[in-house]
PDB file of C-alpha atoms in Angstrom:
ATOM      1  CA  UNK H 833     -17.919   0.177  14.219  1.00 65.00           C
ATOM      2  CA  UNK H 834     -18.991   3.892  13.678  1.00 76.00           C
ATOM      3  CA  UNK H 835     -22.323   5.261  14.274  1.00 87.00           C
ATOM      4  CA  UNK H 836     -24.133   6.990  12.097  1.00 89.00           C
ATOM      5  CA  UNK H 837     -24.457  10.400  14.050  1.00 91.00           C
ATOM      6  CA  UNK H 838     -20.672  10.447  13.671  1.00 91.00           C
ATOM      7  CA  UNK H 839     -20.818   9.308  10.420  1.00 92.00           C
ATOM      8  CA  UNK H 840     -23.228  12.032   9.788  1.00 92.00           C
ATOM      9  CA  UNK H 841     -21.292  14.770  11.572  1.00 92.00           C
ATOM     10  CA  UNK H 842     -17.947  13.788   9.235  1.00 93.00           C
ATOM     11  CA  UNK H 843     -20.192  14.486   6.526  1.00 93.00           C
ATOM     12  CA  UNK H 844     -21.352  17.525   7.928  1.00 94.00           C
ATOM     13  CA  UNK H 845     -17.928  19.058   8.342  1.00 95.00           C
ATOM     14  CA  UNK H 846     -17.234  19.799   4.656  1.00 94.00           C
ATOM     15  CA  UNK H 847     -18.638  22.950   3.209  1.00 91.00           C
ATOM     16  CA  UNK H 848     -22.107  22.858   1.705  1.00 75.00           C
ATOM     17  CA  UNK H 849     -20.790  24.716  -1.197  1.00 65.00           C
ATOM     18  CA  UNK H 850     -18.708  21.987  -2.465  1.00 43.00           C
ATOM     19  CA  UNK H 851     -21.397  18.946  -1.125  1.00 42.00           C
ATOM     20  CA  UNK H 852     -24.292  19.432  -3.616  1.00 43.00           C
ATOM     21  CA  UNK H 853     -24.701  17.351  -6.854  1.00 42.00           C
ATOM     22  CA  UNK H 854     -23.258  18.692 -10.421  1.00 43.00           C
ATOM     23  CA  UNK H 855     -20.582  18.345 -12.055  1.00 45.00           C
ATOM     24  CA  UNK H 856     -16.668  19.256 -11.909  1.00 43.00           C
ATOM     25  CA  UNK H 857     -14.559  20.066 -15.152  1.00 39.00           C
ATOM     26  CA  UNK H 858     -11.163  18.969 -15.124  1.00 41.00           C
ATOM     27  CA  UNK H 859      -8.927  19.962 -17.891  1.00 40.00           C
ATOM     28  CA  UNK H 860      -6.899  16.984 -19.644  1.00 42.00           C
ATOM     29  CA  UNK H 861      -4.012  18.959 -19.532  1.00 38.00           C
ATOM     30  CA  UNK H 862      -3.813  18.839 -16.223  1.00 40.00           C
ATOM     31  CA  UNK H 863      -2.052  15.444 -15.834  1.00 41.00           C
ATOM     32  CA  UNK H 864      -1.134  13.914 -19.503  1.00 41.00           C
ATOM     33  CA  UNK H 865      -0.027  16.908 -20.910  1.00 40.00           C
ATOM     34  CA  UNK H 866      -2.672  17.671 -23.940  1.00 39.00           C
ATOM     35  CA  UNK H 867      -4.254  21.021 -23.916  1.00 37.00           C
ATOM     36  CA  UNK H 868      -7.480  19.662 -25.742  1.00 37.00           C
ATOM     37  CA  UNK H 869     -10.770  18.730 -24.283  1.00 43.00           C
ATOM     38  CA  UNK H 870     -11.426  18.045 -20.579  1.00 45.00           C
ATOM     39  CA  UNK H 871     -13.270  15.768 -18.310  1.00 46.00           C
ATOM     40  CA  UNK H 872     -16.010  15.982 -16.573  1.00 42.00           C
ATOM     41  CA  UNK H 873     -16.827  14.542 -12.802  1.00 43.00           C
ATOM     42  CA  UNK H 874     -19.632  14.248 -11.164  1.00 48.00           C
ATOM     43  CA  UNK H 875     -19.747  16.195  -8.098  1.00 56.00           C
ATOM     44  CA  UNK H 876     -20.779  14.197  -4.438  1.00 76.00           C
ATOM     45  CA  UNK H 877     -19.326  15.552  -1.106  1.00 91.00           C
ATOM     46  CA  UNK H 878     -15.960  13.767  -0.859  1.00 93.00           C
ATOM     47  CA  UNK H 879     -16.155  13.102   3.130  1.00 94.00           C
ATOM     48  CA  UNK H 880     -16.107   9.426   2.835  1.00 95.00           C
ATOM     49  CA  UNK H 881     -13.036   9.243   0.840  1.00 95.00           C
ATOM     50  CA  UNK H 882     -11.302  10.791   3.615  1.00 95.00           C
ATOM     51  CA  UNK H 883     -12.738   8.676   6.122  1.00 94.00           C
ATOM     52  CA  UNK H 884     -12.159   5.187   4.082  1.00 93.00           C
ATOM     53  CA  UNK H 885      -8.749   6.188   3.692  1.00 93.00           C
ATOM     54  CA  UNK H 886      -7.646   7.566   6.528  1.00 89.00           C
ATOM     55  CA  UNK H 887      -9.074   4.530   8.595  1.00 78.00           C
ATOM     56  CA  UNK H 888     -10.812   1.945   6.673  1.00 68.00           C
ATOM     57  CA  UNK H 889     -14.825   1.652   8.105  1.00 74.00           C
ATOM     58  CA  UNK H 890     -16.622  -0.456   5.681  1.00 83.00           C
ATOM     59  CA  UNK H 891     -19.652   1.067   7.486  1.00 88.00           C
ATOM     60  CA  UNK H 892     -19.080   4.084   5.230  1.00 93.00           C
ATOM     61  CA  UNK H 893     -19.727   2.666   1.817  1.00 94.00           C
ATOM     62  CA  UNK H 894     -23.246   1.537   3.446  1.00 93.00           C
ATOM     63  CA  UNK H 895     -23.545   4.660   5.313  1.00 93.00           C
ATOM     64  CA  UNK H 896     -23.013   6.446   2.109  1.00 94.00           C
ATOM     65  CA  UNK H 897     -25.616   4.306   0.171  1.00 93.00           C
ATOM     66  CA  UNK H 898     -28.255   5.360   2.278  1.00 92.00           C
ATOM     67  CA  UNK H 899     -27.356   8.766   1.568  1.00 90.00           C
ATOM     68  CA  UNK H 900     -27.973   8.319  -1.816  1.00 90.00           C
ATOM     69  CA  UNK H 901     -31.140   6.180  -1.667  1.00 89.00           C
ATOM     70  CA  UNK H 902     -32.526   8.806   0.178  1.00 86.00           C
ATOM     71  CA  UNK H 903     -31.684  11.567  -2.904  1.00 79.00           C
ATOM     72  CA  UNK H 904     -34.006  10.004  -4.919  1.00 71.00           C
ATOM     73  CA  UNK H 905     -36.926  12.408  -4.605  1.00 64.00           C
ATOM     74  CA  UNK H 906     -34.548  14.663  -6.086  1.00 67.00           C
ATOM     75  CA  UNK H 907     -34.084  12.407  -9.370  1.00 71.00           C
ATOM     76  CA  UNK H 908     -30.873  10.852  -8.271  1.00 75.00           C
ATOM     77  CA  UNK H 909     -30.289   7.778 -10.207  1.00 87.00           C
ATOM     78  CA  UNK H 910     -29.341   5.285  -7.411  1.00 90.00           C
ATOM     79  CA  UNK H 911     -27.056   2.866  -9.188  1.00 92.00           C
ATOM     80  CA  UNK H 912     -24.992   5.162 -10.943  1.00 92.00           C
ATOM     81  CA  UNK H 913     -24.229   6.967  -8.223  1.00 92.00           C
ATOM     82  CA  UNK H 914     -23.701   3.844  -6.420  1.00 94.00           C
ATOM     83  CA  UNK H 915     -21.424   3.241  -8.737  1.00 95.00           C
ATOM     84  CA  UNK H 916     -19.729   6.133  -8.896  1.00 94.00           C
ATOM     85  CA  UNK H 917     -18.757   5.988  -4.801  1.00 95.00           C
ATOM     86  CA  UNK H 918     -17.806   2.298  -5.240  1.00 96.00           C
ATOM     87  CA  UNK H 919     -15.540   3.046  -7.917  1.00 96.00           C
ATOM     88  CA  UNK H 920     -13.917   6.143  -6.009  1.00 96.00           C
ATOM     89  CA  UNK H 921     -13.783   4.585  -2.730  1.00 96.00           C
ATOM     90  CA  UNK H 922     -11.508   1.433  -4.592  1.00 97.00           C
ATOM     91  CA  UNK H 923      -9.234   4.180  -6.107  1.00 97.00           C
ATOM     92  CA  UNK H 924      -8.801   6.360  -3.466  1.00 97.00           C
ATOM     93  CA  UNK H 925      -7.399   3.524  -0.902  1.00 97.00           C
ATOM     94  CA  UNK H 926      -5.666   1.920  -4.003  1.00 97.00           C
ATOM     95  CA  UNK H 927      -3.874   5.977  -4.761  1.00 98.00           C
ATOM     96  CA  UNK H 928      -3.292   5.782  -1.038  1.00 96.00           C
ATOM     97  CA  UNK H 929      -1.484   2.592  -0.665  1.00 96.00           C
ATOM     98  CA  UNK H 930       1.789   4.338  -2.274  1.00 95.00           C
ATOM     99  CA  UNK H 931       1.478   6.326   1.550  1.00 93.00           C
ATOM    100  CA  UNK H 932      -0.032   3.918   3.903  1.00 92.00           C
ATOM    101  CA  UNK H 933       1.273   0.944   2.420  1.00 94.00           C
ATOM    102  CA  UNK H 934      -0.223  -1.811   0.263  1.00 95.00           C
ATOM    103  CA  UNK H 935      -0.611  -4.437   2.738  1.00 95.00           C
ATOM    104  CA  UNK H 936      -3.076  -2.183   4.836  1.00 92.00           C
ATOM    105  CA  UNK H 937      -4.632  -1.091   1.303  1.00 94.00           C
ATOM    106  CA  UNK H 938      -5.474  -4.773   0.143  1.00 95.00           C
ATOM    107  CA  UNK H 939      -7.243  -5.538   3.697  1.00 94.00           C
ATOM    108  CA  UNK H 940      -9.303  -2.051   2.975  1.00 94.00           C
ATOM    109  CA  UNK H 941     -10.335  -3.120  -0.270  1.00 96.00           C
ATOM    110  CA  UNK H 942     -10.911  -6.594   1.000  1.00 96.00           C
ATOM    111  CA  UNK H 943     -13.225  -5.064   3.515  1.00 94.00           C
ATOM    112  CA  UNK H 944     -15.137  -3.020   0.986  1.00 95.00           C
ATOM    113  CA  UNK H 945     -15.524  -6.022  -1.406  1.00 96.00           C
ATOM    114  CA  UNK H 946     -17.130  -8.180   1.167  1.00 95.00           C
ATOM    115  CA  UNK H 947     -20.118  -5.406   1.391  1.00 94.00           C
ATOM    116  CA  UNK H 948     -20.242  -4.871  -1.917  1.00 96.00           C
ATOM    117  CA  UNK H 949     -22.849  -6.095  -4.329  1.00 96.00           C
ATOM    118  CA  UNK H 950     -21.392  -7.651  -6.495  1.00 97.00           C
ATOM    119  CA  UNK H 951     -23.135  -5.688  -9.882  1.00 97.00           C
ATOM    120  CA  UNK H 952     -21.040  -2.723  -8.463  1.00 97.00           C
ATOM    121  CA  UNK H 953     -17.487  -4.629  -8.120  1.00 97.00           C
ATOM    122  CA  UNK H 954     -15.037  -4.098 -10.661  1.00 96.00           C
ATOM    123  CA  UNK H 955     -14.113  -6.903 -12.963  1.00 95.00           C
ATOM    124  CA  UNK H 956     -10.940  -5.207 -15.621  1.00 96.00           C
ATOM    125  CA  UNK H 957      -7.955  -2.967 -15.080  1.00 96.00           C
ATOM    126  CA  UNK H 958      -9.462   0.999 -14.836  1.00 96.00           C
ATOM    127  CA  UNK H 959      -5.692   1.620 -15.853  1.00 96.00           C
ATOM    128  CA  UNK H 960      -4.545   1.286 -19.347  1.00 95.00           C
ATOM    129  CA  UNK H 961      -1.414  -1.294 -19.545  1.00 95.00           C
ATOM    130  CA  UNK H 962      -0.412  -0.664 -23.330  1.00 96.00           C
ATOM    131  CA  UNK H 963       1.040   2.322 -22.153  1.00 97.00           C
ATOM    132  CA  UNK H 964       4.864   2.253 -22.182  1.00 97.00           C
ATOM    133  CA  UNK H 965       6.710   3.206 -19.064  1.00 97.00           C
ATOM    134  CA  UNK H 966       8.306   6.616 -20.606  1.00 97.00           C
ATOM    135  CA  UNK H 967       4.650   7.531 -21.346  1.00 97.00           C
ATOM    136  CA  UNK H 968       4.099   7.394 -17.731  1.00 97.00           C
ATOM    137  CA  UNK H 969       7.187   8.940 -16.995  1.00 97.00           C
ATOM    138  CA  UNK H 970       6.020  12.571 -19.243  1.00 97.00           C
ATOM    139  CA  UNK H 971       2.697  12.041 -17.398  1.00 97.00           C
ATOM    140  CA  UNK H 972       4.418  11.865 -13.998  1.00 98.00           C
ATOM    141  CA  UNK H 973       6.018  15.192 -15.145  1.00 97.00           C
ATOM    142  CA  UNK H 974       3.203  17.030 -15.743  1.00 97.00           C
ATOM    143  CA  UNK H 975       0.918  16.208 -12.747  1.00 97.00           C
ATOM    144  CA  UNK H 976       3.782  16.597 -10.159  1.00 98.00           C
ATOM    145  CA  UNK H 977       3.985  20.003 -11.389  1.00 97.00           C
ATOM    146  CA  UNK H 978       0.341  20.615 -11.520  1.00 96.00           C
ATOM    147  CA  UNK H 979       0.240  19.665  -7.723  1.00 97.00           C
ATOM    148  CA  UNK H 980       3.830  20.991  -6.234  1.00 97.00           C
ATOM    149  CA  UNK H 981       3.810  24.266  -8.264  1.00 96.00           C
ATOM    150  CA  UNK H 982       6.838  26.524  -8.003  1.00 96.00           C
ATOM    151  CA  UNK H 983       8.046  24.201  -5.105  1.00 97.00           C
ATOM    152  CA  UNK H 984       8.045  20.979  -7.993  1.00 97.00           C
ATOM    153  CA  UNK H 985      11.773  21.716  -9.237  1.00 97.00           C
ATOM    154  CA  UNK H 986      12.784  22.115  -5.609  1.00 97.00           C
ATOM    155  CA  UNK H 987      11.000  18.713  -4.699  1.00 97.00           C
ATOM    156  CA  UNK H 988      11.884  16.757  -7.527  1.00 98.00           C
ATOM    157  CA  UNK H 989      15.517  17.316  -7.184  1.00 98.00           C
ATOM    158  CA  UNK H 990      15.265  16.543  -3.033  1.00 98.00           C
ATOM    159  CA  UNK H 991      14.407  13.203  -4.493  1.00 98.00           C
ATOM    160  CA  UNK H 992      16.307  12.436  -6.815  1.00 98.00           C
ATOM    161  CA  UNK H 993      19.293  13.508  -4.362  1.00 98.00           C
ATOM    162  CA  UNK H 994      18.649  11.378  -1.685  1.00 98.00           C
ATOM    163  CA  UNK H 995      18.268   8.596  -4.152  1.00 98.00           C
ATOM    164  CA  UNK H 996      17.774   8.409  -7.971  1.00 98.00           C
ATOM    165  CA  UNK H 997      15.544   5.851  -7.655  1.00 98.00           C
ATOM    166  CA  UNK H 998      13.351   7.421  -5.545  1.00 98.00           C
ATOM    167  CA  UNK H 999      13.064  10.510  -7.811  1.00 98.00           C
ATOM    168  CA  UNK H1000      12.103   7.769 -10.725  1.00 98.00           C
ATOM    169  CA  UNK H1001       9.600   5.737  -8.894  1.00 98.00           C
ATOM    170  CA  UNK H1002       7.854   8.825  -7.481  1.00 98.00           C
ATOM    171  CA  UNK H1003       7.801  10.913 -10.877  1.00 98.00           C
ATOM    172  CA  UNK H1004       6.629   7.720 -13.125  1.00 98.00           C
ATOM    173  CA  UNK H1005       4.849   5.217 -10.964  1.00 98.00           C
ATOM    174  CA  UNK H1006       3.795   7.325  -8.093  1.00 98.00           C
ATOM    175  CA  UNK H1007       2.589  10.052 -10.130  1.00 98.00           C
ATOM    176  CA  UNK H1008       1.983   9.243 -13.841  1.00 98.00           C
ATOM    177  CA  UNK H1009       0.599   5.904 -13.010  1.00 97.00           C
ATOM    178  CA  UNK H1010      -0.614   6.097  -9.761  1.00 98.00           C
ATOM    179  CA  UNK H1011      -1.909   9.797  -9.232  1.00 98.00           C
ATOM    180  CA  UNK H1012      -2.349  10.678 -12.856  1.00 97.00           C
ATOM    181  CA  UNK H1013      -4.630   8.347 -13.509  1.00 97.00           C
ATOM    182  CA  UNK H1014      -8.250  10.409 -13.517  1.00 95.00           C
ATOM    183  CA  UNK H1015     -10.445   8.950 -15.183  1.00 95.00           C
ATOM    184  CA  UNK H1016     -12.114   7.857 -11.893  1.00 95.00           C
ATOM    185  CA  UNK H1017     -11.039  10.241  -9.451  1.00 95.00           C
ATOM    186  CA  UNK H1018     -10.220  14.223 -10.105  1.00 94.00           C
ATOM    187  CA  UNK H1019      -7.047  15.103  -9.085  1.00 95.00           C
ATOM    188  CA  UNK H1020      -8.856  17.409  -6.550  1.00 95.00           C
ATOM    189  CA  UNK H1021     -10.275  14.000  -4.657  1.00 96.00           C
ATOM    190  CA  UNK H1022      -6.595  12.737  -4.907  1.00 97.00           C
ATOM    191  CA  UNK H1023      -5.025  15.070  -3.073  1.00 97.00           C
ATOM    192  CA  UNK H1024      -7.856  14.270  -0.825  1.00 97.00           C
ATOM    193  CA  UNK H1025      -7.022  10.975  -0.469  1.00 97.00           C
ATOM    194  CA  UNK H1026      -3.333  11.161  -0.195  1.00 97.00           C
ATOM    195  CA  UNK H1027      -4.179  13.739   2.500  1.00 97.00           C
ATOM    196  CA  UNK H1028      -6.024  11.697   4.669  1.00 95.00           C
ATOM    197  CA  UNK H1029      -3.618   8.722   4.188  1.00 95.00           C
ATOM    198  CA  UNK H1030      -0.629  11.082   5.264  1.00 95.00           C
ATOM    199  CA  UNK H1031      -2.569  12.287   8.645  1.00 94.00           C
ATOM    200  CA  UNK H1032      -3.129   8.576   9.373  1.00 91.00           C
ATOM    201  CA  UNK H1033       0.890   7.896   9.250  1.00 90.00           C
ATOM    202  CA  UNK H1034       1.686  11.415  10.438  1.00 90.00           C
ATOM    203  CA  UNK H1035       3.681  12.210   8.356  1.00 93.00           C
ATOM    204  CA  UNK H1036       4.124  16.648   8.680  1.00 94.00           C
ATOM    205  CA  UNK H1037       6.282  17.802   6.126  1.00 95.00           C
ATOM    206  CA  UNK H1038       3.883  15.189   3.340  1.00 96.00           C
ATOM    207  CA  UNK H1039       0.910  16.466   4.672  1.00 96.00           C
ATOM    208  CA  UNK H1040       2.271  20.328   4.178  1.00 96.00           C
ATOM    209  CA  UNK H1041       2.739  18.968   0.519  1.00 96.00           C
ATOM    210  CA  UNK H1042      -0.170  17.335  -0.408  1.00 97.00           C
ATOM    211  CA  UNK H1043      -2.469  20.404   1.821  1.00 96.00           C
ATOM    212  CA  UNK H1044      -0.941  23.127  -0.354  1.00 96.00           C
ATOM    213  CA  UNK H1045      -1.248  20.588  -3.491  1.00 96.00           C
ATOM    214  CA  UNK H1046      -5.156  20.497  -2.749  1.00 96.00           C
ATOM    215  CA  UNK H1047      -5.254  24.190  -3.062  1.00 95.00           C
ATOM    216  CA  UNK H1048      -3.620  24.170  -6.331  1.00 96.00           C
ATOM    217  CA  UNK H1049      -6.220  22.047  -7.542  1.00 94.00           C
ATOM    218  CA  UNK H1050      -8.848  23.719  -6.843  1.00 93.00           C
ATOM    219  CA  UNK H1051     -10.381  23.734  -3.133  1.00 94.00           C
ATOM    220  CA  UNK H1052     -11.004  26.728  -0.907  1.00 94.00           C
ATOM    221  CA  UNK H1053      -9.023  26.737   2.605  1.00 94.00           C
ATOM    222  CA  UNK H1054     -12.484  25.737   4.719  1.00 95.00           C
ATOM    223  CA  UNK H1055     -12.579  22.518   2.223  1.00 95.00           C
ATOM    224  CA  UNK H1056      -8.694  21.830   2.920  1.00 96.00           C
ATOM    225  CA  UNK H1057      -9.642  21.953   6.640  1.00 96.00           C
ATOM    226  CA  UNK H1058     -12.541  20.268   6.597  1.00 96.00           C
ATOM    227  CA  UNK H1059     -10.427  17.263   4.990  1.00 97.00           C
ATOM    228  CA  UNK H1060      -8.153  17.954   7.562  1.00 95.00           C
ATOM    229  CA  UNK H1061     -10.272  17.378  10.407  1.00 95.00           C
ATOM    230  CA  UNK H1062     -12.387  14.376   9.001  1.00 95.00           C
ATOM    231  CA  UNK H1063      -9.273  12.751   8.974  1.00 94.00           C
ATOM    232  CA  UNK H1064      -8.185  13.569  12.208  1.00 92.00           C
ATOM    233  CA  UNK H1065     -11.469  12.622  14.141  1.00 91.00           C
ATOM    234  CA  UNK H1066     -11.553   9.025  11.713  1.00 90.00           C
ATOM    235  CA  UNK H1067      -8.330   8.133  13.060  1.00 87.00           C
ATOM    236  CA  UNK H1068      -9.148   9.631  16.252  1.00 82.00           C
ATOM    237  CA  UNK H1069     -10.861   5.940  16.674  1.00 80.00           C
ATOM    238  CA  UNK H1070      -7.774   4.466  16.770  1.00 72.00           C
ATOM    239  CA  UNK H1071      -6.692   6.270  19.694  1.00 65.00           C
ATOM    240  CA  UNK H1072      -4.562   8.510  17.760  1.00 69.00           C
ATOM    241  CA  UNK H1073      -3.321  11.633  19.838  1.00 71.00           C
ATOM    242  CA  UNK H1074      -2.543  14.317  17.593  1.00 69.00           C
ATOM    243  CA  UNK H1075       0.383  17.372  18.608  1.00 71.00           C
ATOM    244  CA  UNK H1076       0.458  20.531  16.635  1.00 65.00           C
ATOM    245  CA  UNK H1077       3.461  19.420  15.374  1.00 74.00           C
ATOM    246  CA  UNK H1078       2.429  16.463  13.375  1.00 81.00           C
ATOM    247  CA  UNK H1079      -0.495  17.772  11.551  1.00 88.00           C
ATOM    248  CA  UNK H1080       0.201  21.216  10.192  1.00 88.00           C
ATOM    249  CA  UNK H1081      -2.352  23.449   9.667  1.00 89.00           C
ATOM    250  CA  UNK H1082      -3.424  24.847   6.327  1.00 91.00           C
ATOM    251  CA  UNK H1083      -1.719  27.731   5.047  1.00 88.00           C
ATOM    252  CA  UNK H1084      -2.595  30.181   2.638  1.00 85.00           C
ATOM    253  CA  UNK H1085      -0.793  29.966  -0.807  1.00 83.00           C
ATOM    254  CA  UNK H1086      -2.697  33.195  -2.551  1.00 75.00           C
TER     255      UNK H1086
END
């Protein structure tokens, strides 16, 4: 259990410029490849993604609820923002279970789906299934370069060295399927997620990835630490103990 003055100070930790309500434009082409149009996401501070992932608290949902309720002198429609943080919260520990494995993801969502309401649980496949595999593949393509940058070449072919089928899984099922999809997350909050999931395995040289990947999509280095430390103090609870070694601090990429 996690009280709600930590659960308030997590929160707390991520900048104020990034925390209030609007919206976020994401260009299409920023995972499928078409230059045209764009989406747009609503904008919430992301701070219980990274705690849900990094150590599953189905306190937070609730937590974050009451957040919300509490927004409504400010016009905030509850349930579709309710919503909104149920539907991110399932795809953020179902884009981390590629990380943190799926047997730890299914008893997260397990959690979450015994405190849900059950007007805010999802009932069809967010992904669409009539899309053929080499589809996903070009997809893959184009958001592992959007997050790895000039380092993606250099990456891919590390994985496709030290096995073939590792540089296929990762390119078309890790990252066209699994991390391309946005129409529920932005690929900002994904690199988020897989953030937080990494710290929680500590895993250094994937966390150096997926930190510098963050700042390619979009967030300032006080956001990337702020991530960085909500997940460190979640799975702090666990009795973690964290060296400098194993959680590498955020480097600058400008």
């Amino acid at each position: 259990m996690a009280s709600s003055l930590f659960l308030k100070r997590l929160k707390s930790l991520y900048p104020v410029r990034a925390a209030t309500n609007g919206t976020i434009h994401v260009p299409v082409s920023s995972h499928n490849g078409s230059s045209s149009g764009g989406r747009i996401f609503p904008r919430r501070n992301p701070w219980y993604l990274v705690a849900a992932v990094a150590f599953t608290i189905p306190d937070i949902f609730q937590y974050e609820v009451r957040n919300i309720e509490g927004e409504t002198a400010h016009g905030v429609d509850v349930k579709q923002q309710t919503r909104l943080v149920a539907r991110k919260m399932r795809e953020a520990l179902f884009k981390s279970g590629l990380t943190s494995g799926y047997p730890r993801v299914i008893n997260s969502l397990i959690a979450l789906h015994d405190v849900m309401p059950v007007e805010f649980r999802e009932t069809a496949c967010t992904r669409d299934t009539s899309v053929s595999i080499n589809e996903y593949e070009k997809r893959g393509a184009v958001c592992f370069q959007s997050i790895y940058g000039q380092t993606a070449e250099e990456t891919q072919n590390l994985l496709d060295r030290i096995y073939p089928d590792m540089g296929w899984f990762s390119k078309t099922i890790g990252y066209g399927l699994t991390y391309g999809h946005t129409d529920i997350l932005s690929p900002l909050e994904t690199s988020y997620s897989l953030v937080a999931a990494l710290i929680a395995g500590g895993t250094p040289r994937q966390i150096t990835w997926h930190l510098d990947g963050a700042q390619r999509s979009g967030a300032t280095q006080d956001e990337i630490r702020a991530v960085r430390q909500i997940a460190m103090e979640v799975t702090g609870l666990s009795r973690i103990e964290w060296t400098p070694e194993s959680v590498p601090e955020v480097r600058n990429l400008e």
